Each structure stands twice: as C-alpha cells, then as structure tokens.
Amino acid sequence: ILGMFSELKFPVPWGHVAAKAWGPLEGHPVLCLHGWLDNANTFDKLIPLLPRECYYVAMDFSGHGLSSHRPAGSPYHFLDYVSDVRRVAAALQWRRFTLMGHSMGGSVAGMFSFLYPEMVDKLILLENLGFLLAPEDTEAWLKSKRMVIDRLLSLEAKQQTPKARSPEAALQRLLEANRHLTAEGGAILLQRGATETPAGLVYNRDMRVRTQDRESLTVEQCVKLLQKIQDRVLIVVAQDGLLVPHKLNNRNRFVKALREAFESTLKEHIQLVEVPGSHFVHLNEPEVVSGIISNFLTAQTTRARL
C-alpha cells in the first residue's frame, strides 16, 4: 500500500542523509527532492496517489528534516545538495532513475540532470523551472557572494541555541513564513521538521541553511542545458504560485525571460502545465497534480507526452 512508508538512512562522512520510501523495492526508481527549509514529508500526500509500480524515495537534504547538519564551519553550497543526490543514488545503487523536485529541489534536480544526464530518465519539476535565479548584474552577484560569507560568520559568532516553541507557536511561525502552506500542510512538514524537547518543539533545520550559496546561470545557458535533456521534462506551475509571468515583479525578470525562452525554443520538447493552486499545490491539493504526474511517469515513449 503506497500510504505505508519505511525510513532510510544513508551514511555520509559527516553523519547521515535521511529518507523515506514508498512502494515495491524492485519498482521503477523515483527520487523526490523537497524545497528550501522543507523536508521529505512535503510528498506525503502526493506519493500515495501516484503509480503503485514505482519505488519512491524522498530524501531530506543535509541540514533539513532528519538528515545530519554539515560539519562546523561549512556553508551550504548549492552544489552540495546536488552531491547529496549523487551520494543517495550511489547508496541505492541506482544507475538510472526519475527525479521529481519541488521548488529548490527542482533546481537541484535540474542541475543533477545537466551534470549526469545519463542517470536521469525523466525530470519532474514542481513550481520550478530547473534553475535558481541569477542576479542581474556583476555587482548584485558580488553582493550575494559576500552575504553568504558574512551571514555564516555572523551565525558562528552568535552560536545561538535553537529556540523552543509550543506546537501551536511552531506551526504559526511556519505558516507566517510560508503563506502558500495550509495548516494541514504545515503540520505535516513539522512532523519531520521539528523535535520535541522538554522546553517545546525545536526546528531540526540547520540555521546555516539560510546562508546558501547559489549557482548563477544566464537564460542562454539554461536553454542550452535543458536541450540536453529535452523530451523527458515535465514542469508543473501553479496559477497562484511563484512562477506565473503576470505576477512576477522586476526582480524576477530572469524567470519571465526563461519562460519566454521555453515557449519559443523548447515548446515542442518540454511540457509546461499550469494548474490551479499555490506554491505548495502538491501538498495542499495533491489530486490537482497527481494525474498529470502519473501519466508522465507511466508514458513509455522517449518523448513522454501527456
């Protein structure tokens, strides 16, 4: 039964990467990647609605959920998350598999697909276009890099102990930070995203995750990279999510330009589907996207059409 799952742990040099798995071990492998500050529970409502013949593994990135935090003194580089995926694939002995990523997990899935195209048979991006936003100019790029270092050193200097909150306050804080989350969705994420202590709930995530160092790509590079894996990409965008063109402000011109490039250059080769819902549609209303994803997963042809 796909509602049942098992917990997995993969050893890494600084501890372990945690994951949860659904479905038959011998089924077609699907690796599921959560968004920034989220965890593997983001797929709890969706996976039971997907094809039963697949084996789904949803991992917690380092510093998230039940996975170990990175060693002291280390920032969280974007490529480290890509390395987490490579380590988990090696531990599972998967040579070729499907990648499904939500939000930041989609960016990680995209980058993994460009670096290891021979390992990815299909790519499913939920509320993500496969890339992180690039700063518009050199000064903005320099500022972002400096901020990563300064934030890391500031956090180290403070050495704050994680704040304990009542279950209600912990959920409230999560919902305030994620206006797209429902109370039910937030509670599901908290089950894996916080630990009970005598003083109250403490978030599991590493504070340093906020210092994440991003990779910058131009629109031209993005299109070129997507052409490497075209005909096996499904992108699901929510109408009230973070990527709808008419709602994007100037700061997100990059996303707008990328979507326009999709339309002109890759239209026949990449499926981009808009669905009603918010950034967390896969968690809040999984039935809205489950049919689209199921059809894509089960399509046999190289060009996996809906």
PDB file of N, CA, C and O in Angstrom, residues 88-146:
ATOM      1  N   VAL A  88      23.130   9.603  -2.469  1.00  0.00           N
ATOM      2  CA  VAL A  88      21.968   8.739  -2.228  1.00  0.00           C
ATOM      3  C   VAL A  88      21.777   7.754  -3.391  1.00  0.00           C
ATOM      4  O   VAL A  88      21.524   6.570  -3.175  1.00  0.00           O
ATOM      5  N   ALA A  89      21.941   8.252  -4.624  1.00  0.00           N
ATOM      6  CA  ALA A  89      21.820   7.365  -5.796  1.00  0.00           C
ATOM      7  C   ALA A  89      22.860   6.248  -5.730  1.00  0.00           C
ATOM      8  O   ALA A  89      22.567   5.084  -6.034  1.00  0.00           O
ATOM      9  N   ALA A  90      24.080   6.583  -5.308  1.00  0.00           N
ATOM     10  CA  ALA A  90      25.141   5.577  -5.186  1.00  0.00           C
ATOM     11  C   ALA A  90      24.803   4.564  -4.091  1.00  0.00           C
ATOM     12  O   ALA A  90      24.970   3.355  -4.272  1.00  0.00           O
ATOM     13  N   ALA A  91      24.286   5.057  -2.959  1.00  0.00           N
ATOM     14  CA  ALA A  91      23.932   4.171  -1.844  1.00  0.00           C
ATOM     15  C   ALA A  91      22.805   3.211  -2.239  1.00  0.00           C
ATOM     16  O   ALA A  91      22.790   2.046  -1.827  1.00  0.00           O
ATOM     17  N   LEU A  92      21.874   3.709  -3.060  1.00  0.00           N
ATOM     18  CA  LEU A  92      20.746   2.873  -3.518  1.00  0.00           C
ATOM     19  C   LEU A  92      21.140   1.987  -4.712  1.00  0.00           C
ATOM     20  O   LEU A  92      20.351   1.153  -5.141  1.00  0.00           O
ATOM     21  N   GLN A  93      22.334   2.236  -5.244  1.00  0.00           N
ATOM     22  CA  GLN A  93      22.843   1.538  -6.436  1.00  0.00           C
ATOM     23  C   GLN A  93      21.914   1.740  -7.638  1.00  0.00           C
ATOM     24  O   GLN A  93      21.667   0.825  -8.419  1.00  0.00           O
ATOM     25  N   TRP A  94      21.418   2.959  -7.764  1.00  0.00           N
ATOM     26  CA  TRP A  94      20.564   3.320  -8.895  1.00  0.00           C
ATOM     27  C   TRP A  94      21.439   3.873 -10.018  1.00  0.00           C
ATOM     28  O   TRP A  94      22.184   4.824  -9.819  1.00  0.00           O
ATOM     29  N   ARG A  95      21.320   3.288 -11.182  1.00  0.00           N
ATOM     30  CA  ARG A  95      22.096   3.769 -12.324  1.00  0.00           C
ATOM     31  C   ARG A  95      21.290   4.717 -13.199  1.00  0.00           C
ATOM     32  O   ARG A  95      21.830   5.559 -13.903  1.00  0.00           O
ATOM     33  N   ARG A  96      19.962   4.558 -13.174  1.00  0.00           N
ATOM     34  CA  ARG A  96      19.082   5.416 -13.959  1.00  0.00           C
ATOM     35  C   ARG A  96      17.747   5.517 -13.242  1.00  0.00           C
ATOM     36  O   ARG A  96      17.173   4.500 -12.831  1.00  0.00           O
ATOM     37  N   PHE A  97      17.232   6.725 -13.084  1.00  0.00           N
ATOM     38  CA  PHE A  97      16.024   6.903 -12.280  1.00  0.00           C
ATOM     39  C   PHE A  97      15.327   8.197 -12.681  1.00  0.00           C
ATOM     40  O   PHE A  97      15.871   9.023 -13.428  1.00  0.00           O
ATOM     41  N   THR A  98      14.113   8.367 -12.168  1.00  0.00           N
ATOM     42  CA  THR A  98      13.352   9.600 -12.380  1.00  0.00           C
ATOM     43  C   THR A  98      13.615  10.537 -11.207  1.00  0.00           C
ATOM     44  O   THR A  98      13.711  10.091 -10.065  1.00  0.00           O
ATOM     45  N   LEU A  99      13.721  11.822 -11.496  1.00  0.00           N
ATOM     46  CA  LEU A  99      13.895  12.838 -10.461  1.00  0.00           C
ATOM     47  C   LEU A  99      12.653  13.719 -10.409  1.00  0.00           C
ATOM     48  O   LEU A  99      12.184  14.184 -11.439  1.00  0.00           O
ATOM     49  N   MET A 100      12.122  13.928  -9.213  1.00  0.00           N
ATOM     50  CA  MET A 100      10.994  14.851  -9.040  1.00  0.00           C
ATOM     51  C   MET A 100      11.377  15.840  -7.943  1.00  0.00           C
ATOM     52  O   MET A 100      11.714  15.431  -6.827  1.00  0.00           O
ATOM     53  N   GLY A 101      11.354  17.136  -8.267  1.00  0.00           N
ATOM     54  CA  GLY A 101      11.755  18.128  -7.283  1.00  0.00           C
ATOM     55  C   GLY A 101      10.766  19.271  -7.169  1.00  0.00           C
ATOM     56  O   GLY A 101      10.221  19.732  -8.172  1.00  0.00           O
ATOM     57  N   HIS A 102      10.535  19.723  -5.932  1.00  0.00           N
ATOM     58  CA  HIS A 102       9.671  20.877  -5.681  1.00  0.00           C
ATOM     59  C   HIS A 102      10.532  22.077  -5.318  1.00  0.00           C
ATOM     60  O   HIS A 102      11.446  21.981  -4.490  1.00  0.00           O
ATOM     61  N   SER A 103      10.255  23.224  -5.925  1.00  0.00           N
ATOM     62  CA  SER A 103      10.916  24.481  -5.592  1.00  0.00           C
ATOM     63  C   SER A 103      12.434  24.313  -5.653  1.00  0.00           C
ATOM     64  O   SER A 103      12.969  23.914  -6.674  1.00  0.00           O
ATOM     65  N   MET A 104      13.190  24.575  -4.557  1.00  0.00           N
ATOM     66  CA  MET A 104      14.642  24.425  -4.611  1.00  0.00           C
ATOM     67  C   MET A 104      15.040  23.012  -5.031  1.00  0.00           C
ATOM     68  O   MET A 104      16.033  22.819  -5.738  1.00  0.00           O
ATOM     69  N   GLY A 105      14.258  22.021  -4.618  1.00  0.00           N
ATOM     70  CA  GLY A 105      14.536  20.634  -5.021  1.00  0.00           C
ATOM     71  C   GLY A 105      14.495  20.467  -6.526  1.00  0.00           C
ATOM     72  O   GLY A 105      15.210  19.628  -7.087  1.00  0.00           O
ATOM     73  N   GLY A 106      13.670  21.289  -7.206  1.00  0.00           N
ATOM     74  CA  GLY A 106      13.634  21.272  -8.667  1.00  0.00           C
ATOM     75  C   GLY A 106      14.926  21.818  -9.262  1.00  0.00           C
ATOM     76  O   GLY A 106      15.435  21.302 -10.256  1.00  0.00           O
ATOM     77  N   SER A 107      15.470  22.862  -8.638  1.00  0.00           N
ATOM     78  CA  SER A 107      16.749  23.415  -9.099  1.00  0.00           C
ATOM     79  C   SER A 107      17.869  22.394  -8.934  1.00  0.00           C
ATOM     80  O   SER A 107      18.729  22.250  -9.803  1.00  0.00           O
ATOM     81  N   VAL A 108      17.841  21.672  -7.807  1.00  0.00           N
ATOM     82  CA  VAL A 108      18.845  20.626  -7.560  1.00  0.00           C
ATOM     83  C   VAL A 108      18.671  19.499  -8.585  1.00  0.00           C
ATOM     84  O   VAL A 108      19.643  19.020  -9.172  1.00  0.00           O
ATOM     85  N   ALA A 109      17.413  19.104  -8.816  1.00  0.00           N
ATOM     86  CA  ALA A 109      17.123  18.047  -9.793  1.00  0.00           C
ATOM     87  C   ALA A 109      17.575  18.461 -11.186  1.00  0.00           C
ATOM     88  O   ALA A 109      18.149  17.661 -11.930  1.00  0.00           O
ATOM     89  N   GLY A 110      17.324  19.732 -11.539  1.00  0.00           N
ATOM     90  CA  GLY A 110      17.745  20.238 -12.839  1.00  0.00           C
ATOM     91  C   GLY A 110      19.253  20.177 -12.995  1.00  0.00           C
ATOM     92  O   GLY A 110      19.778  19.645 -13.980  1.00  0.00           O
ATOM     93  N   MET A 111      19.989  20.685 -11.998  1.00  0.00           N
ATOM     94  CA  MET A 111      21.444  20.692 -12.075  1.00  0.00           C
ATOM     95  C   MET A 111      22.001  19.276 -12.120  1.00  0.00           C
ATOM     96  O   MET A 111      22.937  18.980 -12.869  1.00  0.00           O
ATOM     97  N   PHE A 112      21.422  18.366 -11.330  1.00  0.00           N
ATOM     98  CA  PHE A 112      21.867  16.974 -11.370  1.00  0.00           C
ATOM     99  C   PHE A 112      21.683  16.398 -12.772  1.00  0.00           C
ATOM    100  O   PHE A 112      22.553  15.691 -13.292  1.00  0.00           O
ATOM    101  N   SER A 113      20.537  16.718 -13.392  1.00  0.00           N
ATOM    102  CA  SER A 113      20.235  16.200 -14.737  1.00  0.00           C
ATOM    103  C   SER A 113      21.229  16.715 -15.775  1.00  0.00           C
ATOM    104  O   SER A 113      21.568  16.008 -16.716  1.00  0.00           O
ATOM    105  N   PHE A 114      21.695  17.964 -15.607  1.00  0.00           N
ATOM    106  CA  PHE A 114      22.650  18.519 -16.566  1.00  0.00           C
ATOM    107  C   PHE A 114      24.038  17.911 -16.370  1.00  0.00           C
ATOM    108  O   PHE A 114      24.776  17.705 -17.323  1.00  0.00           O
ATOM    109  N   LEU A 115      24.372  17.605 -15.103  1.00  0.00           N
ATOM    110  CA  LEU A 115      25.693  17.026 -14.812  1.00  0.00           C
ATOM    111  C   LEU A 115      25.735  15.527 -15.107  1.00  0.00           C
ATOM    112  O   LEU A 115      26.756  15.002 -15.528  1.00  0.00           O
ATOM    113  N   TYR A 116      24.616  14.847 -14.861  1.00  0.00           N
ATOM    114  CA  TYR A 116      24.546  13.388 -15.046  1.00  0.00           C
ATOM    115  C   TYR A 116      23.344  13.005 -15.917  1.00  0.00           C
ATOM    116  O   TYR A 116      22.465  12.267 -15.474  1.00  0.00           O
ATOM    117  N   PRO A 117      23.278  13.507 -17.157  1.00  0.00           N
ATOM    118  CA  PRO A 117      22.090  13.242 -17.986  1.00  0.00           C
ATOM    119  C   PRO A 117      21.851  11.758 -18.233  1.00  0.00           C
ATOM    120  O   PRO A 117      20.706  11.324 -18.396  1.00  0.00           O
ATOM    121  N   GLU A 118      22.922  10.963 -18.202  1.00  0.00           N
ATOM    122  CA  GLU A 118      22.777   9.519 -18.460  1.00  0.00           C
ATOM    123  C   GLU A 118      22.089   8.799 -17.303  1.00  0.00           C
ATOM    124  O   GLU A 118      21.605   7.673 -17.465  1.00  0.00           O
ATOM    125  N   MET A 119      22.008   9.450 -16.137  1.00  0.00           N
ATOM    126  CA  MET A 119      21.400   8.804 -14.967  1.00  0.00           C
ATOM    127  C   MET A 119      19.923   9.140 -14.804  1.00  0.00           C
ATOM    128  O   MET A 119      19.227   8.516 -14.003  1.00  0.00           O
ATOM    129  N   VAL A 120      19.435  10.142 -15.547  1.00  0.00           N
ATOM    130  CA  VAL A 120      18.060  10.618 -15.355  1.00  0.00           C
ATOM    131  C   VAL A 120      17.200  10.253 -16.557  1.00  0.00           C
ATOM    132  O   VAL A 120      17.461  10.693 -17.673  1.00  0.00           O
ATOM    133  N   ASP A 121      16.175   9.430 -16.336  1.00  0.00           N
ATOM    134  CA  ASP A 121      15.306   9.075 -17.469  1.00  0.00           C
ATOM    135  C   ASP A 121      14.180  10.094 -17.656  1.00  0.00           C
ATOM    136  O   ASP A 121      13.776  10.384 -18.767  1.00  0.00           O
ATOM    137  N   LYS A 122      13.689  10.668 -16.542  1.00  0.00           N
ATOM    138  CA  LYS A 122      12.659  11.702 -16.631  1.00  0.00           C
ATOM    139  C   LYS A 122      12.871  12.699 -15.509  1.00  0.00           C
ATOM    140  O   LYS A 122      13.384  12.348 -14.438  1.00  0.00           O
ATOM    141  N   LEU A 123      12.468  13.950 -15.767  1.00  0.00           N
ATOM    142  CA  LEU A 123      12.633  15.029 -14.794  1.00  0.00           C
ATOM    143  C   LEU A 123      11.284  15.707 -14.594  1.00  0.00           C
ATOM    144  O   LEU A 123      10.664  16.161 -15.552  1.00  0.00           O
ATOM    145  N   ILE A 124      10.828  15.754 -13.337  1.00  0.00           N
ATOM    146  CA  ILE A 124       9.551  16.389 -12.999  1.00  0.00           C
ATOM    147  C   ILE A 124       9.841  17.569 -12.074  1.00  0.00           C
ATOM    148  O   ILE A 124      10.409  17.394 -10.991  1.00  0.00           O
ATOM    149  N   LEU A 125       9.474  18.765 -12.513  1.00  0.00           N
ATOM    150  CA  LEU A 125       9.730  19.979 -11.744  1.00  0.00           C
ATOM    151  C   LEU A 125       8.405  20.572 -11.268  1.00  0.00           C
ATOM    152  O   LEU A 125       7.538  20.876 -12.079  1.00  0.00           O
ATOM    153  N   LEU A 126       8.237  20.693  -9.972  1.00  0.00           N
ATOM    154  CA  LEU A 126       7.018  21.250  -9.395  1.00  0.00           C
ATOM    155  C   LEU A 126       7.312  22.654  -8.901  1.00  0.00           C
ATOM    156  O   LEU A 126       8.148  22.840  -8.005  1.00  0.00           O
ATOM    157  N   GLU A 127       6.659  23.650  -9.506  1.00  0.00           N
ATOM    158  CA  GLU A 127       6.874  25.043  -9.127  1.00  0.00           C
ATOM    159  C   GLU A 127       8.362  25.418  -9.196  1.00  0.00           C
ATOM    160  O   GLU A 127       8.909  26.042  -8.296  1.00  0.00           O
ATOM    161  N   ASN A 128       8.991  25.012 -10.282  1.00  0.00           N
ATOM    162  CA  ASN A 128      10.399  25.332 -10.506  1.00  0.00           C
ATOM    163  C   ASN A 128      10.693  25.139 -11.986  1.00  0.00           C
ATOM    164  O   ASN A 128      10.092  24.298 -12.635  1.00  0.00           O
ATOM    165  N   LEU A 129      11.638  25.938 -12.502  1.00  0.00           N
ATOM    166  CA  LEU A 129      11.994  25.838 -13.915  1.00  0.00           C
ATOM    167  C   LEU A 129      13.339  25.134 -14.120  1.00  0.00           C
ATOM    168  O   LEU A 129      13.906  25.150 -15.207  1.00  0.00           O
ATOM    169  N   GLY A 130      13.865  24.541 -13.064  1.00  0.00           N
ATOM    170  CA  GLY A 130      15.114  23.801 -13.197  1.00  0.00           C
ATOM    171  C   GLY A 130      16.344  24.595 -12.843  1.00  0.00           C
ATOM    172  O   GLY A 130      17.463  24.108 -12.952  1.00  0.00           O
ATOM    173  N   PHE A 131      16.174  25.853 -12.403  1.00  0.00           N
ATOM    174  CA  PHE A 131      17.317  26.714 -12.127  1.00  0.00           C
ATOM    175  C   PHE A 131      17.035  27.628 -10.952  1.00  0.00           C
ATOM    176  O   PHE A 131      15.896  27.924 -10.645  1.00  0.00           O
ATOM    177  N   LEU A 132      18.094  28.110 -10.331  1.00  0.00           N
ATOM    178  CA  LEU A 132      17.968  29.186  -9.352  1.00  0.00           C
ATOM    179  C   LEU A 132      18.097  30.504 -10.076  1.00  0.00           C
ATOM    180  O   LEU A 132      18.746  30.596 -11.118  1.00  0.00           O
ATOM    181  N   LEU A 133      17.494  31.549  -9.527  1.00  0.00           N
ATOM    182  CA  LEU A 133      17.545  32.861 -10.161  1.00  0.00           C
ATOM    183  C   LEU A 133      18.971  33.409 -10.166  1.00  0.00           C
ATOM    184  O   LEU A 133      19.667  33.337  -9.160  1.00  0.00           O
ATOM    185  N   ALA A 134      19.373  33.956 -11.283  1.00  0.00           N
ATOM    186  CA  ALA A 134      20.703  34.582 -11.367  1.00  0.00           C
ATOM    187  C   ALA A 134      20.578  36.075 -11.094  1.00  0.00           C
ATOM    188  O   ALA A 134      19.657  36.709 -11.586  1.00  0.00           O
ATOM    189  N   PRO A 135      21.518  36.647 -10.317  1.00  0.00           N
ATOM    190  CA  PRO A 135      21.493  38.105 -10.143  1.00  0.00           C
ATOM    191  C   PRO A 135      21.647  38.794 -11.500  1.00  0.00           C
ATOM    192  O   PRO A 135      22.304  38.270 -12.389  1.00  0.00           O
ATOM    193  N   GLU A 136      21.041  39.954 -11.628  1.00  0.00           N
ATOM    194  CA  GLU A 136      21.003  40.644 -12.924  1.00  0.00           C
ATOM    195  C   GLU A 136      22.367  41.168 -13.381  1.00  0.00           C
ATOM    196  O   GLU A 136      22.652  41.232 -14.547  1.00  0.00           O
ATOM    197  N   ASP A 137      23.217  41.587 -12.441  1.00  0.00           N
ATOM    198  CA  ASP A 137      24.493  42.177 -12.853  1.00  0.00           C
ATOM    199  C   ASP A 137      25.629  41.743 -11.932  1.00  0.00           C
ATOM    200  O   ASP A 137      25.398  41.096 -10.916  1.00  0.00           O
ATOM    201  N   THR A 138      26.840  42.113 -12.306  1.00  0.00           N
ATOM    202  CA  THR A 138      28.031  41.687 -11.572  1.00  0.00           C
ATOM    203  C   THR A 138      28.016  42.169 -10.126  1.00  0.00           C
ATOM    204  O   THR A 138      28.364  41.418  -9.212  1.00  0.00           O
ATOM    205  N   GLU A 139      27.601  43.412  -9.902  1.00  0.00           N
ATOM    206  CA  GLU A 139      27.586  43.943  -8.541  1.00  0.00           C
ATOM    207  C   GLU A 139      26.629  43.154  -7.643  1.00  0.00           C
ATOM    208  O   GLU A 139      26.932  42.865  -6.494  1.00  0.00           O
ATOM    209  N   ALA A 140      25.463  42.809  -8.209  1.00  0.00           N
ATOM    210  CA  ALA A 140      24.487  42.021  -7.439  1.00  0.00           C
ATOM    211  C   ALA A 140      25.051  40.641  -7.127  1.00  0.00           C
ATOM    212  O   ALA A 140      24.856  40.093  -6.036  1.00  0.00           O
ATOM    213  N   TRP A 141      25.789  40.084  -8.091  1.00  0.00           N
ATOM    214  CA  TRP A 141      26.406  38.766  -7.905  1.00  0.00           C
ATOM    215  C   TRP A 141      27.442  38.823  -6.783  1.00  0.00           C
ATOM    216  O   TRP A 141      27.469  37.987  -5.888  1.00  0.00           O
ATOM    217  N   LEU A 142      28.294  39.851  -6.814  1.00  0.00           N
ATOM    218  CA  LEU A 142      29.323  40.020  -5.784  1.00  0.00           C
ATOM    219  C   LEU A 142      28.690  40.203  -4.405  1.00  0.00           C
ATOM    220  O   LEU A 142      29.131  39.616  -3.415  1.00  0.00           O
ATOM    221  N   LYS A 143      27.627  40.997  -4.366  1.00  0.00           N
ATOM    222  CA  LYS A 143      26.932  41.253  -3.101  1.00  0.00           C
ATOM    223  C   LYS A 143      26.379  39.952  -2.510  1.00  0.00           C
ATOM    224  O   LYS A 143      26.457  39.710  -1.304  1.00  0.00           O
ATOM    225  N   SER A 144      25.801  39.107  -3.392  1.00  0.00           N
ATOM    226  CA  SER A 144      25.216  37.846  -2.916  1.00  0.00           C
ATOM    227  C   SER A 144      26.294  36.919  -2.358  1.00  0.00           C
ATOM    228  O   SER A 144      26.078  36.226  -1.365  1.00  0.00           O
ATOM    229  N   LYS A 145      27.474  36.889  -2.990  1.00  0.00           N
ATOM    230  CA  LYS A 145      28.567  36.029  -2.526  1.00  0.00           C
ATOM    231  C   LYS A 145      29.098  36.523  -1.183  1.00  0.00           C
ATOM    232  O   LYS A 145      29.396  35.742  -0.282  1.00  0.00           O
ATOM    233  N   ARG A 146      29.238  37.851  -1.059  1.00  0.00           N
ATOM    234  CA  ARG A 146      29.723  38.447   0.188  1.00  0.00           C
ATOM    235  C   ARG A 146      28.744  38.149   1.325  1.00  0.00           C
ATOM    236  O   ARG A 146      29.143  37.853   2.458  1.00  0.00           O
TER     237      ARG A 146
END
